[in-house]
Amino acid sequence: MSRLIRNALTMLVVMTIITGLIYPMVATGVAQVLFPHQANGSLIERDGKPIGSELIGQNFDDPKYFWGRPSATTPQPYNGTASNGSNLGPTNTALRDAVQQRIDALRKADPGNTAPVPADLVTASGSGLDPEITPAAAQYQVARVARIRHLSEQQVQTLVAQFTRGRQLGLLGEPRVNVLQLNLALDGQQAH
């Protein structure tokens, strides 16, 4: 019996060292060498200081910016420690009310826009952290952003195109626009 316990404890120590120390150190080292940007959180920096991540949305509600998908995280939007969806179903009145409030906010920010509001501008993603919107959601906002920033719609369209990513490997996922990167590029534009 003592031999069995000794063998079990030895195996526990060996596997703890392999899976708890060696493997994480090797995986971290390989990631740092091959994918340093991604391994360090895909951070976006300005003047040498991190201001966000390509992977986590940020709350933009000023009409001069493109707005991202709503966040269902609490206590504040895009809270990475509280990643979750709202768990509200399509027949839930709280979801319908929240969607209507979001539609009203978009219409108030751009009263002349009578186009249908893209679904991703009024519904949260499953994680509540989505940093991207569809190209249709970006197009819906182009006129408003251009008008408020005193830019031509063509200038804004060019930026949207620049930050639109296609499908991965040409077939996985859908085309998407990173809202933080687009808004940072907009801040760098001059009115003409």
Short mmCIF file of C-alpha atoms in Angstrom, two decimals:
data_model
loop_
_atom_site.label_atom_id
_atom_site.label_comp_id
_atom_site.label_asym_id
_atom_site.label_seq_id
_atom_site.Cartn_x
_atom_site.Cartn_y
_atom_site.Cartn_z
CA MET A 1 0.00 0.00 0.00
CA SER A 2 2.78 2.45 0.86
CA ARG A 3 4.42 1.70 -2.50
CA LEU A 4 1.18 2.66 -4.27
CA ILE A 5 0.91 5.92 -2.34
CA ARG A 6 4.57 6.72 -3.01
CA ASN A 7 4.08 6.07 -6.76
CA ALA A 8 0.94 8.22 -6.81
CA LEU A 9 2.69 11.10 -5.02
CA THR A 10 5.70 10.82 -7.33
CA MET A 11 3.40 10.95 -10.36
CA LEU A 12 1.57 13.94 -8.87
CA VAL A 13 4.84 15.85 -8.38
CA VAL A 14 6.15 14.94 -11.86
CA MET A 15 2.90 15.91 -13.61
CA THR A 16 2.67 19.13 -11.59
CA ILE A 17 6.17 20.10 -12.70
CA ILE A 18 5.46 19.18 -16.34
CA THR A 19 1.98 20.68 -16.68
CA GLY A 20 2.24 23.44 -14.09
CA LEU A 21 5.74 24.74 -14.78
CA ILE A 22 7.48 23.39 -17.87
CA TYR A 23 4.56 23.47 -20.32
CA PRO A 24 3.40 27.02 -19.41
CA MET A 25 6.97 28.33 -19.60
CA VAL A 26 7.55 26.73 -23.01
CA ALA A 27 4.16 27.90 -24.35
CA THR A 28 4.77 31.44 -23.08
CA GLY A 29 8.29 31.50 -24.53
CA VAL A 30 7.15 30.26 -27.93
CA ALA A 31 4.27 32.77 -27.97
CA GLN A 32 6.60 35.64 -27.05
CA VAL A 33 9.00 34.71 -29.85
CA LEU A 34 6.50 33.89 -32.61
CA PHE A 35 3.52 36.14 -31.72
CA PRO A 36 4.69 38.89 -29.35
CA HIS A 37 1.86 41.34 -30.17
CA GLN A 38 -0.86 38.76 -29.58
CA ALA A 39 0.87 37.21 -26.55
CA ASN A 40 0.88 40.60 -24.86
CA GLY A 41 -2.84 41.27 -25.30
CA SER A 42 -2.93 42.78 -28.82
CA LEU A 43 -2.53 46.19 -27.20
CA ILE A 44 -2.96 49.41 -29.14
CA GLU A 45 -0.59 52.15 -28.02
CA ARG A 46 -0.49 55.89 -28.49
CA ASP A 47 2.66 57.79 -27.54
CA GLY A 48 4.07 54.62 -26.00
CA LYS A 49 1.11 54.13 -23.64
CA PRO A 50 -1.50 51.37 -24.00
CA ILE A 51 -4.97 52.79 -24.67
CA GLY A 52 -6.86 49.63 -25.47
CA SER A 53 -6.78 46.20 -27.05
CA GLU A 54 -7.80 45.08 -30.52
CA LEU A 55 -9.72 42.29 -28.80
CA ILE A 56 -11.93 44.19 -26.32
CA GLY A 57 -14.45 46.84 -27.29
CA GLN A 58 -14.60 50.29 -25.74
CA ASN A 59 -17.58 52.47 -25.01
CA PHE A 60 -18.02 55.24 -27.60
CA ASP A 61 -21.17 57.32 -27.31
CA ASP A 62 -20.02 60.68 -28.67
CA PRO A 63 -21.65 61.16 -32.12
CA LYS A 64 -18.27 62.12 -33.66
CA TYR A 65 -17.15 58.50 -33.17
CA PHE A 66 -18.30 55.23 -34.64
CA TRP A 67 -20.28 53.31 -32.05
CA GLY A 68 -19.61 49.63 -31.45
CA ARG A 69 -21.84 46.81 -30.37
CA PRO A 70 -23.55 47.36 -27.05
CA SER A 71 -22.00 45.60 -24.09
CA ALA A 72 -23.94 43.47 -21.62
CA THR A 73 -21.20 43.48 -18.99
CA THR A 74 -21.59 45.08 -15.57
CA PRO A 75 -20.98 47.27 -13.66
CA GLN A 76 -19.55 49.17 -16.64
CA PRO A 77 -19.57 48.42 -20.39
CA TYR A 78 -16.79 46.25 -21.83
CA ASN A 79 -15.72 45.00 -18.41
CA GLY A 80 -13.29 42.20 -19.23
CA THR A 81 -13.74 40.62 -15.81
CA ALA A 82 -17.49 40.25 -16.32
CA SER A 83 -17.66 38.86 -19.84
CA ASN A 84 -21.13 37.53 -20.57
CA GLY A 85 -24.20 38.02 -22.66
CA SER A 86 -27.47 39.39 -21.31
CA ASN A 87 -29.25 36.00 -21.45
CA LEU A 88 -32.40 37.83 -22.56
CA GLY A 89 -34.42 35.98 -25.18
CA PRO A 90 -36.10 37.54 -28.21
CA THR A 91 -39.51 37.62 -26.50
CA ASN A 92 -38.20 39.30 -23.34
CA THR A 93 -39.63 42.80 -22.92
CA ALA A 94 -36.41 44.03 -21.26
CA LEU A 95 -34.48 43.13 -24.41
CA ARG A 96 -37.05 44.79 -26.66
CA ASP A 97 -36.96 47.94 -24.50
CA ALA A 98 -33.14 48.01 -24.52
CA VAL A 99 -33.05 47.58 -28.31
CA GLN A 100 -35.63 50.36 -28.75
CA GLN A 101 -33.59 52.68 -26.49
CA ARG A 102 -30.50 51.97 -28.58
CA ILE A 103 -32.40 52.65 -31.82
CA ASP A 104 -33.71 55.90 -30.34
CA ALA A 105 -30.16 56.96 -29.34
CA LEU A 106 -28.89 56.27 -32.86
CA ARG A 107 -31.80 58.18 -34.42
CA LYS A 108 -31.25 61.11 -32.02
CA ALA A 109 -27.55 61.25 -32.91
CA ASP A 110 -28.37 61.24 -36.64
CA PRO A 111 -31.99 62.39 -37.14
CA GLY A 112 -31.73 62.51 -40.94
CA ASN A 113 -30.72 58.87 -41.23
CA THR A 114 -33.81 56.82 -42.10
CA ALA A 115 -31.96 53.64 -43.10
CA PRO A 116 -32.74 50.47 -41.17
CA VAL A 117 -30.50 50.16 -38.11
CA PRO A 118 -28.14 47.16 -38.40
CA ALA A 119 -28.80 44.56 -35.70
CA ASP A 120 -25.25 44.60 -34.36
CA LEU A 121 -25.62 48.25 -33.33
CA VAL A 122 -28.52 47.43 -31.00
CA THR A 123 -27.78 43.90 -29.72
CA ALA A 124 -24.91 42.78 -27.50
CA SER A 125 -22.59 39.97 -28.50
CA GLY A 126 -22.34 36.73 -26.51
CA SER A 127 -19.24 37.95 -24.68
CA GLY A 128 -20.35 41.54 -24.24
CA LEU A 129 -16.84 42.59 -25.29
CA ASP A 130 -17.01 42.57 -29.09
CA PRO A 131 -14.56 45.15 -30.52
CA GLU A 132 -15.91 44.95 -34.07
CA ILE A 133 -18.99 45.83 -36.06
CA THR A 134 -20.16 44.73 -39.48
CA PRO A 135 -19.34 46.87 -42.50
CA ALA A 136 -23.09 47.61 -42.73
CA ALA A 137 -23.05 49.03 -39.18
CA ALA A 138 -20.07 51.20 -40.11
CA GLN A 139 -21.78 52.39 -43.32
CA TYR A 140 -24.86 53.32 -41.32
CA GLN A 141 -22.72 55.76 -39.30
CA VAL A 142 -20.51 57.25 -42.05
CA ALA A 143 -22.66 60.31 -42.85
CA ARG A 144 -23.06 61.28 -39.19
CA VAL A 145 -19.34 60.98 -38.39
CA ALA A 146 -18.33 62.85 -41.55
CA ARG A 147 -20.81 65.67 -40.91
CA ILE A 148 -19.84 66.17 -37.25
CA ARG A 149 -16.10 66.02 -37.97
CA HIS A 150 -16.38 68.26 -41.05
CA LEU A 151 -14.85 65.55 -43.23
CA SER A 152 -16.06 64.38 -46.60
CA GLU A 153 -17.99 61.12 -46.63
CA GLN A 154 -15.34 59.82 -49.03
CA GLN A 155 -12.59 60.43 -46.44
CA VAL A 156 -14.56 58.52 -43.83
CA GLN A 157 -15.43 55.75 -46.33
CA THR A 158 -11.72 55.37 -47.08
CA LEU A 159 -10.95 54.90 -43.39
CA VAL A 160 -13.77 52.38 -42.99
CA ALA A 161 -12.39 50.42 -45.95
CA GLN A 162 -8.88 50.60 -44.48
CA PHE A 163 -10.04 49.06 -41.18
CA THR A 164 -12.39 46.46 -42.68
CA ARG A 165 -11.00 42.97 -42.31
CA GLY A 166 -12.16 40.20 -44.58
CA ARG A 167 -12.94 36.62 -43.70
CA GLN A 168 -10.12 34.65 -42.13
CA LEU A 169 -8.45 32.44 -44.72
CA GLY A 170 -11.01 33.79 -47.17
CA LEU A 171 -13.89 31.72 -45.77
CA LEU A 172 -14.11 31.82 -41.95
CA GLY A 173 -16.27 34.40 -40.21
CA GLU A 174 -17.68 37.57 -41.65
CA PRO A 175 -16.10 40.87 -42.74
CA ARG A 176 -15.72 43.22 -39.78
CA VAL A 177 -14.47 46.66 -38.74
CA ASN A 178 -12.44 47.28 -35.56
CA VAL A 179 -14.13 50.27 -33.92
CA LEU A 180 -11.22 51.40 -31.72
CA GLN A 181 -8.71 51.37 -34.57
CA LEU A 182 -11.15 53.23 -36.83
CA ASN A 183 -11.89 55.89 -34.21
CA LEU A 184 -8.18 56.41 -33.50
CA ALA A 185 -7.57 56.90 -37.21
CA LEU A 186 -10.44 59.40 -37.32
CA ASP A 187 -8.84 61.38 -34.50
CA GLY A 188 -5.75 61.68 -36.70
CA GLN A 189 -7.66 63.17 -39.67
CA GLN A 190 -7.84 66.87 -40.52
CA ALA A 191 -10.97 68.48 -41.91
CA HIS A 192 -10.80 69.60 -45.56
#
